[in-house]
Coordinates of C-alpha atoms and ligand atoms in Angstrom, one line a residue:
M6 CA 90.8 101.4 94.4
T7 CA 90.8 105.1 94.5
Q8 CA 91.0 107.3 91.4
S9 CA 94.6 108.4 91.8
A10 CA 97.3 106.5 89.9
S11 CA 99.8 106.6 92.7
E12 CA 100.2 107.6 96.3
P13 CA 100.5 111.4 96.6
V14 CA 103.9 112.0 98.1
A15 CA 105.5 115.4 98.2
F16 CA 108.8 115.7 96.4
K17 CA 111.6 116.7 98.6
K18 CA 113.7 119.6 97.4
D19 CA 117.5 119.3 97.3
T20 CA 117.5 115.6 96.9
V21 CA 120.9 114.0 96.3
L22 CA 121.1 111.1 93.9
V23 CA 124.3 109.1 93.8
I24 CA 124.9 106.8 90.9
F25 CA 127.5 104.1 91.6
G26 CA 129.0 102.6 88.5
A27 CA 128.2 105.8 86.5
S28 CA 130.8 104.8 84.0
G29 CA 128.9 101.7 83.0
D30 CA 126.5 100.4 80.4
L31 CA 123.3 100.7 82.4
A32 CA 124.1 104.3 83.4
K33 CA 124.7 105.4 79.9
K34 CA 121.9 103.5 78.2
E35 CA 119.1 103.9 80.8
T36 CA 119.9 105.9 84.0
F37 CA 121.2 109.1 82.4
P38 CA 118.8 109.2 79.5
A39 CA 115.9 108.7 82.0
L40 CA 117.2 111.5 84.3
F41 CA 117.6 113.8 81.3
G42 CA 114.1 112.8 80.1
L43 CA 112.6 113.6 83.4
Y44 CA 114.4 116.9 83.5
S45 CA 113.5 118.0 80.1
E46 CA 109.9 117.2 80.6
G47 CA 109.8 119.2 83.9
A48 CA 109.5 116.1 86.0
L49 CA 112.9 116.3 87.8
D50 CA 113.1 119.1 90.3
P51 CA 116.0 121.4 89.3
S52 CA 117.1 121.6 93.0
T53 CA 118.3 117.9 92.7
K54 CA 122.0 117.1 92.9
I55 CA 123.3 114.1 90.9
I56 CA 126.7 112.7 91.9
C57 CA 128.4 110.1 89.7
Y58 CA 130.7 107.6 91.5
A59 CA 133.0 105.1 89.8
R60 CA 136.7 104.0 89.8
S61 CA 137.4 105.2 86.2
N62 CA 139.3 108.4 85.6
I63 CA 136.6 110.2 83.6
T64 CA 134.7 113.5 83.7
V65 CA 131.1 114.6 83.7
Q66 CA 131.7 115.7 80.1
K67 CA 132.7 112.1 79.2
I68 CA 129.5 110.8 80.8
R69 CA 127.5 113.3 78.8
E70 CA 129.1 112.2 75.6
M71 CA 128.5 108.5 76.4
C72 CA 124.8 108.9 77.2
L73 CA 123.9 111.4 74.4
P74 CA 123.1 108.8 71.7
Y75 CA 120.6 107.1 74.1
C76 CA 118.7 110.3 75.0
R77 CA 115.3 110.8 73.5
K78 CA 114.1 114.1 72.0
S79 CA 111.9 116.0 74.4
T80 CA 108.3 117.0 73.5
T81 CA 109.2 120.7 74.0
G82 CA 112.4 121.0 72.0
N83 CA 115.5 123.1 72.8
D84 CA 117.2 119.9 74.0
E85 CA 120.8 121.2 73.6
A86 CA 120.3 124.0 76.0
K87 CA 118.4 121.7 78.4
M88 CA 121.2 119.2 78.3
K89 CA 123.7 121.9 79.2
E90 CA 121.5 123.0 82.2
F91 CA 120.9 119.4 83.2
F92 CA 124.6 118.6 83.4
K93 CA 125.2 121.6 85.7
M94 CA 123.4 119.5 88.3
V95 CA 125.9 116.6 87.9
S96 CA 129.3 116.1 89.5
Y97 CA 131.7 113.2 89.6
V98 CA 133.6 111.6 92.5
Q99 CA 136.2 109.0 91.6
G100 CA 136.8 106.3 94.1
A101 CA 137.0 102.6 94.8
Y102 CA 134.0 100.5 95.9
D103 CA 135.6 98.6 98.7
T104 CA 137.6 101.2 100.7
D105 CA 136.5 104.2 102.8
D106 CA 138.5 107.0 101.2
G107 CA 136.3 107.5 98.1
Y108 CA 133.1 107.4 100.2
I109 CA 134.5 110.0 102.6
R110 CA 135.1 112.3 99.6
L111 CA 131.5 111.4 98.5
R112 CA 130.2 112.4 102.0
D113 CA 132.1 115.7 101.8
E114 CA 130.5 116.4 98.4
I115 CA 127.0 115.5 99.7
E116 CA 127.4 117.4 102.9
S117 CA 128.7 120.6 101.4
F118 CA 125.8 120.6 98.9
E119 CA 123.3 120.1 101.7
A120 CA 125.0 122.8 103.9
E121 CA 124.9 125.3 101.0
R122 CA 121.2 124.6 100.5
G123 CA 120.4 124.7 104.2
V124 CA 119.1 121.2 104.2
T125 CA 118.1 119.9 107.7
E126 CA 116.4 116.7 106.7
P127 CA 118.5 115.2 103.9
H128 CA 117.0 113.0 101.2
R129 CA 119.6 110.8 99.6
V130 CA 119.0 108.2 96.9
F131 CA 121.7 105.7 96.0
Y132 CA 121.5 103.9 92.7
L133 CA 123.6 100.7 92.5
A134 CA 124.4 100.5 88.7
V135 CA 127.2 98.1 89.5
P136 CA 127.7 94.3 89.0
P137 CA 125.8 92.2 91.5
S138 CA 129.1 90.8 92.9
I139 CA 129.7 94.2 94.6
F140 CA 126.1 95.1 95.6
L141 CA 126.7 94.2 99.2
T142 CA 130.1 95.9 99.4
V143 CA 128.6 99.2 98.1
A144 CA 125.5 98.8 100.3
G145 CA 127.7 98.3 103.4
Q146 CA 129.8 101.4 102.6
V147 CA 126.7 103.5 101.9
K148 CA 125.4 102.5 105.4
K149 CA 128.7 103.2 107.0
N150 CA 129.7 106.5 105.4
V151 CA 126.8 108.3 103.6
Y152 CA 123.5 107.1 105.2
A153 CA 121.2 110.0 105.9
E154 CA 121.0 109.7 109.7
N155 CA 118.5 112.5 110.2
G156 CA 116.6 112.1 106.9
I157 CA 115.6 109.7 104.3
T158 CA 117.8 107.1 102.5
R159 CA 116.7 105.1 99.5
V160 CA 118.7 102.5 97.7
I161 CA 117.8 101.4 94.2
V162 CA 119.1 98.0 93.2
E163 CA 119.1 96.4 89.7
K164 CA 118.5 92.7 89.0
P165 CA 119.7 90.0 89.2
F166 CA 118.4 89.4 92.7
G167 CA 120.2 86.1 93.1
D168 CA 120.0 83.2 90.6
D169 CA 117.9 80.8 92.6
L170 CA 115.9 80.8 95.8
E171 CA 118.9 80.2 98.0
S172 CA 121.1 82.9 96.6
S173 CA 118.2 85.4 96.5
R174 CA 117.6 84.7 100.2
E175 CA 121.3 85.1 100.8
M176 CA 121.3 88.5 99.2
Q177 CA 118.3 89.6 101.2
K178 CA 120.1 88.5 104.4
G179 CA 123.0 90.7 103.4
F180 CA 120.8 93.8 103.0
K181 CA 118.7 93.2 106.1
P182 CA 121.0 94.6 108.8
L183 CA 121.8 97.6 106.5
F184 CA 118.4 99.0 105.4
R185 CA 114.8 98.8 106.3
P186 CA 112.5 97.1 103.7
E187 CA 111.0 100.5 102.7
E188 CA 114.4 101.9 102.0
I189 CA 115.2 99.3 99.3
F190 CA 113.9 99.7 95.7
K191 CA 114.4 96.6 93.6
I192 CA 113.9 97.2 89.9
D193 CA 112.2 95.0 87.5
H194 CA 112.1 97.4 84.6
F195 CA 109.1 95.8 83.0
L196 CA 107.1 97.3 86.0
G197 CA 108.2 100.7 84.8
K198 CA 106.6 100.3 81.4
D199 CA 103.6 102.6 81.0
D200 CA 101.6 99.8 79.4
V201 CA 102.4 97.3 82.1
R202 CA 101.3 99.8 84.7
R203 CA 98.1 100.2 82.8
L204 CA 97.1 96.6 83.2
L205 CA 95.4 97.0 86.6
T206 CA 93.5 100.1 85.4
V207 CA 92.3 98.3 82.2
R208 CA 91.2 95.3 84.2
F209 CA 89.5 97.0 87.1
A210 CA 88.3 100.3 85.7
N211 CA 86.3 98.4 82.9
P212 CA 83.8 96.2 84.8
F213 CA 82.8 94.3 81.6
L214 CA 86.3 93.0 81.3
N215 CA 86.7 92.2 85.0
Q216 CA 83.4 90.3 85.0
S217 CA 84.4 88.0 82.1
W218 CA 88.0 87.6 83.3
N219 CA 87.7 84.1 84.7
K220 CA 87.5 80.4 84.0
D221 CA 83.9 80.5 82.9
N222 CA 84.8 82.6 79.9
I223 CA 88.5 82.3 79.3
E224 CA 90.1 79.4 77.5
S225 CA 93.7 80.2 78.2
V226 CA 96.1 83.0 79.1
Q227 CA 99.3 83.3 77.1
V228 CA 102.4 85.4 77.5
W229 CA 104.9 85.6 74.7
F230 CA 108.3 87.2 74.6
K231 CA 110.1 87.0 71.2
E232 CA 113.4 88.5 70.3
P233 CA 114.7 88.6 66.7
F234 CA 118.3 88.5 67.8
G235 CA 120.5 86.0 69.8
A236 CA 123.1 86.3 72.5
E237 CA 125.6 87.8 70.1
G238 CA 128.5 89.3 72.0
R239 CA 126.8 88.7 75.4
G240 CA 127.4 84.9 75.5
G241 CA 129.4 85.1 78.6
F242 CA 126.5 86.6 80.5
F243 CA 123.8 84.6 78.8
D244 CA 125.4 81.2 79.1
S245 CA 125.2 81.4 82.9
T246 CA 121.7 83.0 82.8
G247 CA 119.5 81.4 80.2
I248 CA 116.2 82.5 79.0
I249 CA 114.3 81.4 82.1
R250 CA 116.3 83.7 84.5
D251 CA 116.7 86.4 81.9
V252 CA 113.1 87.1 81.3
M253 CA 110.6 84.5 82.6
Q254 CA 111.1 84.3 86.4
N255 CA 111.0 88.1 86.6
H256 CA 109.5 90.1 83.6
L257 CA 107.0 87.6 82.2
L258 CA 105.9 86.4 85.7
Q259 CA 105.3 90.1 86.6
I260 CA 103.1 90.6 83.5
L261 CA 101.3 87.4 84.2
T262 CA 100.7 88.3 87.8
L263 CA 99.3 91.7 87.0
A264 CA 97.0 90.0 84.4
T265 CA 95.6 87.3 86.7
M266 CA 95.8 88.6 90.3
E267 CA 92.7 89.7 92.3
E268 CA 91.8 93.3 92.7
P269 CA 94.0 94.9 95.4
V270 CA 92.1 96.0 98.5
A271 CA 93.6 99.5 98.1
N272 CA 95.7 101.5 95.6
N273 CA 98.9 101.5 97.5
A274 CA 102.2 99.7 97.3
D275 CA 101.6 97.1 100.0
A276 CA 98.1 96.2 98.9
I277 CA 99.2 95.8 95.3
R278 CA 102.1 93.6 96.2
D279 CA 100.0 91.6 98.7
A280 CA 97.6 90.8 95.9
K281 CA 100.5 89.7 93.7
V282 CA 102.0 87.4 96.4
D283 CA 98.5 85.9 97.0
L284 CA 98.3 85.0 93.4
L285 CA 101.8 83.6 93.1
K286 CA 101.0 81.4 96.1
C287 CA 98.2 79.7 94.0
M288 CA 100.8 78.2 91.7
E289 CA 102.8 75.0 92.3
P290 CA 106.6 74.9 91.9
L291 CA 107.4 74.2 88.2
G292 CA 109.1 71.0 87.1
P293 CA 109.5 68.7 84.1
E294 CA 105.7 68.2 83.8
N295 CA 105.3 71.9 83.0
I296 CA 107.6 71.9 80.1
V297 CA 106.1 72.1 76.6
A298 CA 109.3 72.9 74.7
L299 CA 113.0 73.6 75.3
G300 CA 115.1 75.0 72.6
Q301 CA 118.4 76.5 71.5
Y302 CA 118.8 78.4 68.3
G303 CA 120.9 76.9 65.5
R304 CA 122.3 78.6 62.4
S305 CA 119.7 80.4 60.3
V306 CA 118.3 78.5 57.3
D307 CA 120.2 80.7 54.9
G308 CA 123.4 80.3 56.9
T309 CA 123.9 84.1 57.5
K310 CA 123.1 84.0 61.2
P311 CA 125.3 82.0 63.6
S312 CA 124.0 79.3 65.9
Y313 CA 124.2 79.9 69.7
L314 CA 127.2 77.6 70.0
D315 CA 129.0 79.3 67.0
D316 CA 129.2 82.5 69.0
D317 CA 132.7 83.3 70.1
T318 CA 131.5 84.7 73.4
V319 CA 129.9 81.3 74.3
L320 CA 132.8 79.4 75.7
N321 CA 131.2 76.1 76.5
K322 CA 130.7 74.5 73.1
K323 CA 128.6 71.8 74.6
S324 CA 126.3 74.2 76.4
K325 CA 122.7 73.2 76.8
C326 CA 121.8 76.8 77.6
L327 CA 118.1 77.4 76.8
T328 CA 117.4 80.3 74.4
F329 CA 113.7 79.2 74.1
T330 CA 111.3 77.8 76.7
E331 CA 107.6 77.2 76.7
L332 CA 105.8 76.3 79.9
T333 CA 102.3 75.6 80.8
F334 CA 100.9 75.7 84.3
A335 CA 97.9 76.3 86.5
I336 CA 96.6 78.8 89.0
H337 CA 94.7 77.1 91.7
N338 CA 92.0 79.5 92.7
D339 CA 88.4 80.2 92.1
R340 CA 89.0 82.5 89.2
W341 CA 91.5 80.4 87.2
E342 CA 91.1 76.7 88.2
G343 CA 91.5 74.6 85.1
V344 CA 92.6 77.4 82.8
P345 CA 96.0 76.7 81.1
I346 CA 98.5 79.5 81.7
V347 CA 101.1 79.5 78.9
M348 CA 104.4 81.3 79.1
R349 CA 106.9 81.3 76.2
A350 CA 110.1 83.2 75.6
G351 CA 112.7 82.9 72.9
K352 CA 115.7 84.6 71.3
G353 CA 116.7 84.3 67.7
L354 CA 113.1 84.2 66.6
D355 CA 111.2 85.6 63.6
E356 CA 109.7 88.6 65.5
D357 CA 110.3 91.3 68.0
R358 CA 107.4 91.2 70.4
V359 CA 106.2 91.0 74.0
E360 CA 102.5 90.4 74.5
I361 CA 99.8 88.8 76.6
R362 CA 96.8 87.2 75.0
I363 CA 93.6 86.4 76.8
K364 CA 91.8 83.8 74.7
Y365 CA 88.1 83.6 75.3
K366 CA 86.1 80.4 74.9
K367 CA 84.4 79.4 71.8
N368 CA 80.6 79.3 71.9
T369 CA 79.3 75.9 71.0
S370 CA 75.6 76.9 70.7
G371 CA 73.4 79.7 69.4
M372 CA 73.1 81.4 66.1
F373 CA 76.8 81.9 65.6
K374 CA 78.1 78.8 67.2
G375 CA 81.6 78.0 66.3
C376 CA 82.5 81.6 65.3
T377 CA 86.0 82.7 66.0
P378 CA 86.3 83.3 69.8
N379 CA 87.3 86.7 71.1
E380 CA 90.8 87.5 72.2
F381 CA 92.0 90.4 74.4
V382 CA 95.5 91.2 73.5
I383 CA 98.1 93.6 74.9
H384 CA 101.3 94.3 73.0
F385 CA 103.9 95.7 75.3
H386 CA 106.6 95.8 72.8
P387 CA 107.6 97.2 70.2
K388 CA 104.4 99.2 69.7
P389 CA 102.2 99.5 72.8
T390 CA 98.7 98.4 71.8
I391 CA 95.6 97.0 73.3
Y392 CA 93.1 95.3 71.0
M393 CA 90.2 93.0 71.2
T394 CA 89.2 90.7 68.3
F395 CA 85.6 91.2 67.5
N396 CA 83.1 89.5 65.3
T397 CA 80.9 91.6 63.0
K398 CA 79.0 91.3 59.8
A399 CA 81.0 91.8 56.6
P400 CA 79.7 94.8 54.5
G401 CA 77.3 93.9 51.7
F402 CA 74.1 91.8 51.2
D403 CA 75.0 88.6 52.9
D404 CA 75.7 88.1 56.5
K405 CA 79.1 86.6 56.4
L406 CA 81.1 87.0 59.6
H407 CA 84.0 89.3 59.6
Q408 CA 86.6 89.7 62.3
I409 CA 88.0 93.1 63.1
N410 CA 90.0 94.6 66.0
L411 CA 88.8 97.1 68.5
D412 CA 92.1 98.8 68.6
M413 CA 93.7 101.2 70.9
T414 CA 97.2 102.0 69.6
Y415 CA 98.8 104.4 72.1
A416 CA 100.9 106.3 69.5
Q417 CA 97.6 107.3 67.8
E418 CA 95.6 107.9 70.9
Y419 CA 98.2 109.9 72.8
K420 CA 100.0 111.7 69.9
K421 CA 101.0 114.8 71.8
D422 CA 101.5 113.3 75.2
W423 CA 104.8 112.5 76.8
V424 CA 104.6 108.8 77.6
P425 CA 107.4 108.2 80.2
E426 CA 109.9 105.4 79.5
A427 CA 110.2 102.6 82.1
Y428 CA 113.3 104.0 83.8
E429 CA 111.8 107.5 83.9
C430 CA 108.7 106.1 85.8
L431 CA 110.8 104.1 88.1
I432 CA 113.3 106.8 89.1
K433 CA 110.4 109.2 89.6
D434 CA 108.7 106.7 91.9
A435 CA 111.9 106.1 93.9
F436 CA 112.2 109.9 94.4
L437 CA 108.6 110.0 95.7
G438 CA 109.0 106.9 97.8
N439 CA 106.3 105.0 95.9
S440 CA 107.4 101.4 95.8
A441 CA 104.2 99.9 94.2
N442 CA 106.2 99.1 91.0
Y443 CA 109.3 97.8 92.8
V444 CA 109.8 94.1 93.7
R445 CA 109.2 93.2 97.4
D446 CA 111.3 90.4 99.0
D447 CA 108.4 88.1 99.6
E448 CA 107.5 88.4 95.9
L449 CA 111.0 87.4 95.0
D450 CA 110.8 84.5 97.4
V451 CA 107.7 83.0 95.8
S452 CA 108.8 83.6 92.3
W453 CA 112.2 81.9 92.9
A454 CA 110.4 79.1 94.8
L455 CA 108.3 78.5 91.7
F456 CA 111.2 78.5 89.2
T457 CA 114.1 77.0 91.2
P458 CA 113.0 73.3 90.8
L459 CA 112.6 73.8 87.1
L460 CA 116.1 75.4 86.8
K461 CA 117.6 72.6 88.8
Y462 CA 116.1 70.1 86.4
V463 CA 117.1 71.9 83.1
E464 CA 120.6 72.6 84.4
G465 CA 121.1 69.4 86.3
P466 CA 123.0 66.2 85.4
N467 CA 119.9 64.8 83.6
A468 CA 119.1 68.0 81.8
P469 CA 117.2 67.3 78.6
E470 CA 118.7 68.2 75.2
P471 CA 117.2 71.4 73.9
E472 CA 115.7 71.1 70.5
I473 CA 117.7 73.1 67.9
Y474 CA 115.6 75.5 65.9
P475 CA 116.8 77.7 63.1
Y476 CA 117.7 81.3 63.9
G477 CA 114.9 83.5 62.6
S478 CA 112.2 80.9 62.8
T479 CA 109.1 80.6 65.1
G480 CA 111.0 78.3 67.5
P481 CA 110.9 74.6 68.2
K482 CA 108.2 72.4 66.7
G483 CA 105.3 71.4 68.7
I484 CA 104.7 74.7 70.6
L485 CA 101.1 75.3 71.6
E486 CA 98.7 77.3 69.5
Ligands
NAP519 N1 123.2 97.0 81.1 C1 122.0 96.8 81.1 O1 121.3 97.1 80.2 C2 121.3 96.2 82.3 C3 120.0 95.7 82.2 C4 119.4 95.2 83.4 C5 120.1 95.1 84.6 N2 121.4 95.5 84.6 C6 122.1 95.5 85.9 O2 122.6 96.7 86.2 C7 123.8 96.6 86.9 C8 124.9 97.4 86.2 O3 125.0 96.9 84.9 P1 126.0 97.4 83.8 O4 125.7 96.7 82.5 O5 126.0 98.9 83.8 O6 127.4 96.9 84.4 P2 128.8 97.2 83.9 O7 128.9 98.2 82.9 O8 129.6 95.9 83.8 O9 129.4 97.9 85.3 C9 129.1 99.2 85.8 C10 130.4 99.8 86.3 O10 130.8 99.0 87.5 C11 132.2 99.0 87.5 N3 132.6 97.6 87.5 C12 132.5 96.7 86.5 N4 132.9 95.5 86.9 C13 133.4 95.6 88.1 C14 134.0 94.7 89.0 N5 134.2 93.4 88.7 N6 134.3 95.1 90.3 C15 134.1 96.4 90.6 N7 133.5 97.3 89.7 C16 133.2 96.9 88.5 C17 132.7 99.7 86.3 O11 133.0 101.0 86.7 P3 134.4 101.6 87.2 O12 135.4 100.6 86.8 O13 134.6 102.9 86.5 O14 134.3 101.7 88.7 C18 131.5 99.7 85.4 O15 131.6 100.9 84.5 C19 124.1 95.1 87.0 O16 123.5 94.7 88.3 C20 123.3 94.6 85.9 O17 122.9 93.2 86.1 C21 122.0 96.1 83.5
NAG520 C1 143.1 111.3 84.5 O1 142.8 111.8 83.2 C2 143.4 113.1 83.0 C3 142.9 113.6 81.6 O2 142.5 112.6 80.8 C4 144.9 113.0 83.1 O3 145.5 114.2 82.9 C5 145.3 112.5 84.5 O4 146.7 112.3 84.6 C6 144.5 111.1 84.8 N1 144.8 110.8 86.2 C7 145.2 109.5 86.5 C8 145.4 109.3 88.0 O5 145.3 108.6 85.7
NAG521 C1 85.6 92.4 89.6 O1 85.0 91.1 89.6 C2 84.9 90.5 90.8 C3 84.4 89.1 90.6 O2 83.4 89.0 89.7 C4 84.0 91.3 91.7 O3 84.0 90.7 93.0 C5 84.6 92.7 91.8 O4 83.8 93.6 92.6 C6 84.8 93.3 90.5 N1 85.5 94.6 90.6 C7 85.2 95.6 89.7 C8 86.0 96.8 89.9 O5 84.5 95.5 88.8
NAG522 C1 76.8 80.6 73.8 O1 75.6 81.2 73.4 C2 74.4 80.7 74.1 C3 73.2 81.3 73.4 O2 73.4 82.6 72.8 C4 74.5 81.2 75.5 O3 73.4 80.6 76.2 C5 75.8 80.6 76.1 O4 75.9 81.1 77.5 C6 77.0 81.0 75.3 N1 78.2 80.4 75.8 C7 79.4 81.0 76.0 C8 80.5 80.2 76.5 O5 79.5 82.2 75.7

């Protein structure tokens, strides 16, 4: 790979960004805070025009109030003044998603901006922050009414991308006649996290790691996602989703893929995603034999936290919805044959953490045989950290072994630096046309092909009963160490 972190693409001045569903939850919590973050750190060109689109009768002022609590402090201060300047770039168009008239007003707004700036080759980015049920409606209208015929069009889409292989393919089929693959940017926001983006660098820019990163040295690879809260208030969404679709098929599989794939032949979007797809093809579709534990949280031991089924927003009181799943599977290639890959995720647990743990083998001979094996650990959340457990001699006269961590906590290492948030990275990438950290359709296909048989089993007529574990505990009994 070359030295640069991403492809050098020139930023286009006078870009228009349209946010559909700008009145919604995602826009207020992620999209606007990210845009303001980019702006206040000097990473969003001030010639950019941001147009909000939604049905609600609201104003830019209202959107500003809604997103304010979610905006981070900038590293350079003076945020109030910057906020004021930033919102001068923003306007609002009210309209329906399924009829032409709103889009025609949107086109007028876009075209008058471009005319004023003398733009001859428009660059328009459309962000679909709307429910998936209307993705294709909006996409169709964008193509019909506001597509940049003589310029560049980019469409950013949020998950979910279907809920199994078939529906994912169906959605791809809907987009196909509208946009070319390079015009579509499908977000998995884990791929925007700075520490996830660092995985390839850490693995391949440190040859000693790369050289030991295989079945000869590694005992197992484990990915853990733990949330200390349940589905409170979001039961309607969660009951039809479940933990597997919510985080495993997408976010955790992405982390795992980056941690186990071969080195891409080049540092560009296609080479990176080719290497991911190659890796995913070395796994077999998941089924009952890959299940270690299935769980649903019950009431907390002290009775203060409700069980999943106690939640008012969970309507099906017999729901077998999984809030915990542990799987183990194999990667059939030279590097990983025989190494167990363990993936676990749970809500209502004792901790808030996302991590990957590369467990090295124990040495069974030599002077320190049996000493605690090394582990290479990356915490993605809540505090980005990389550390390696390391054996040394304890201080003093004897030679007792002592285990310490070689620790790289980012907050300490990069105190003064601005570390962009996931959505800041992703939006910046979309502006630059760099899709390395967006999900390609063939990647979606293989990941759904892996998980669909498992989902059919755990949601089918012979679905096993999930084990009930107490809210706030470590999860079901019998999970692997
Ligand atoms: N919220 C998150 O943190 C999050 C995280 C990951 C992915 N996502 C994805 O991001 C997208 C947007 O999520 P969101 O949470 O922002 O959704 P949302 O708040 O439910 O919807 C966004 C906007 O879309 C319009 N809308 C809602 N329901 C509609 C319907 N049935 N028909 C037509 N318009 C409707 C509403 O605007 P108007 O009524 O004003 O038009 C609403 O303000 C979804 O695809 C979601 O899966 C969200
Ligand atoms: C939109 O809101 C404004 C101010 O809140 C109000 O004056 C106006 O009548 C509303 N328009 C519609 C069509 O509801
Ligand atoms: C990583 O290891 C593989 C296999 O040992 C080797 O072929 C490759 O050249 C190594 N790459 C780097 C950057 O060290
Ligand atoms: C264990 O140590 C011995 C002697 O130091 C060495 O020959 C062997 O390769 C080591 N095994 C592993 C798995 O590191």
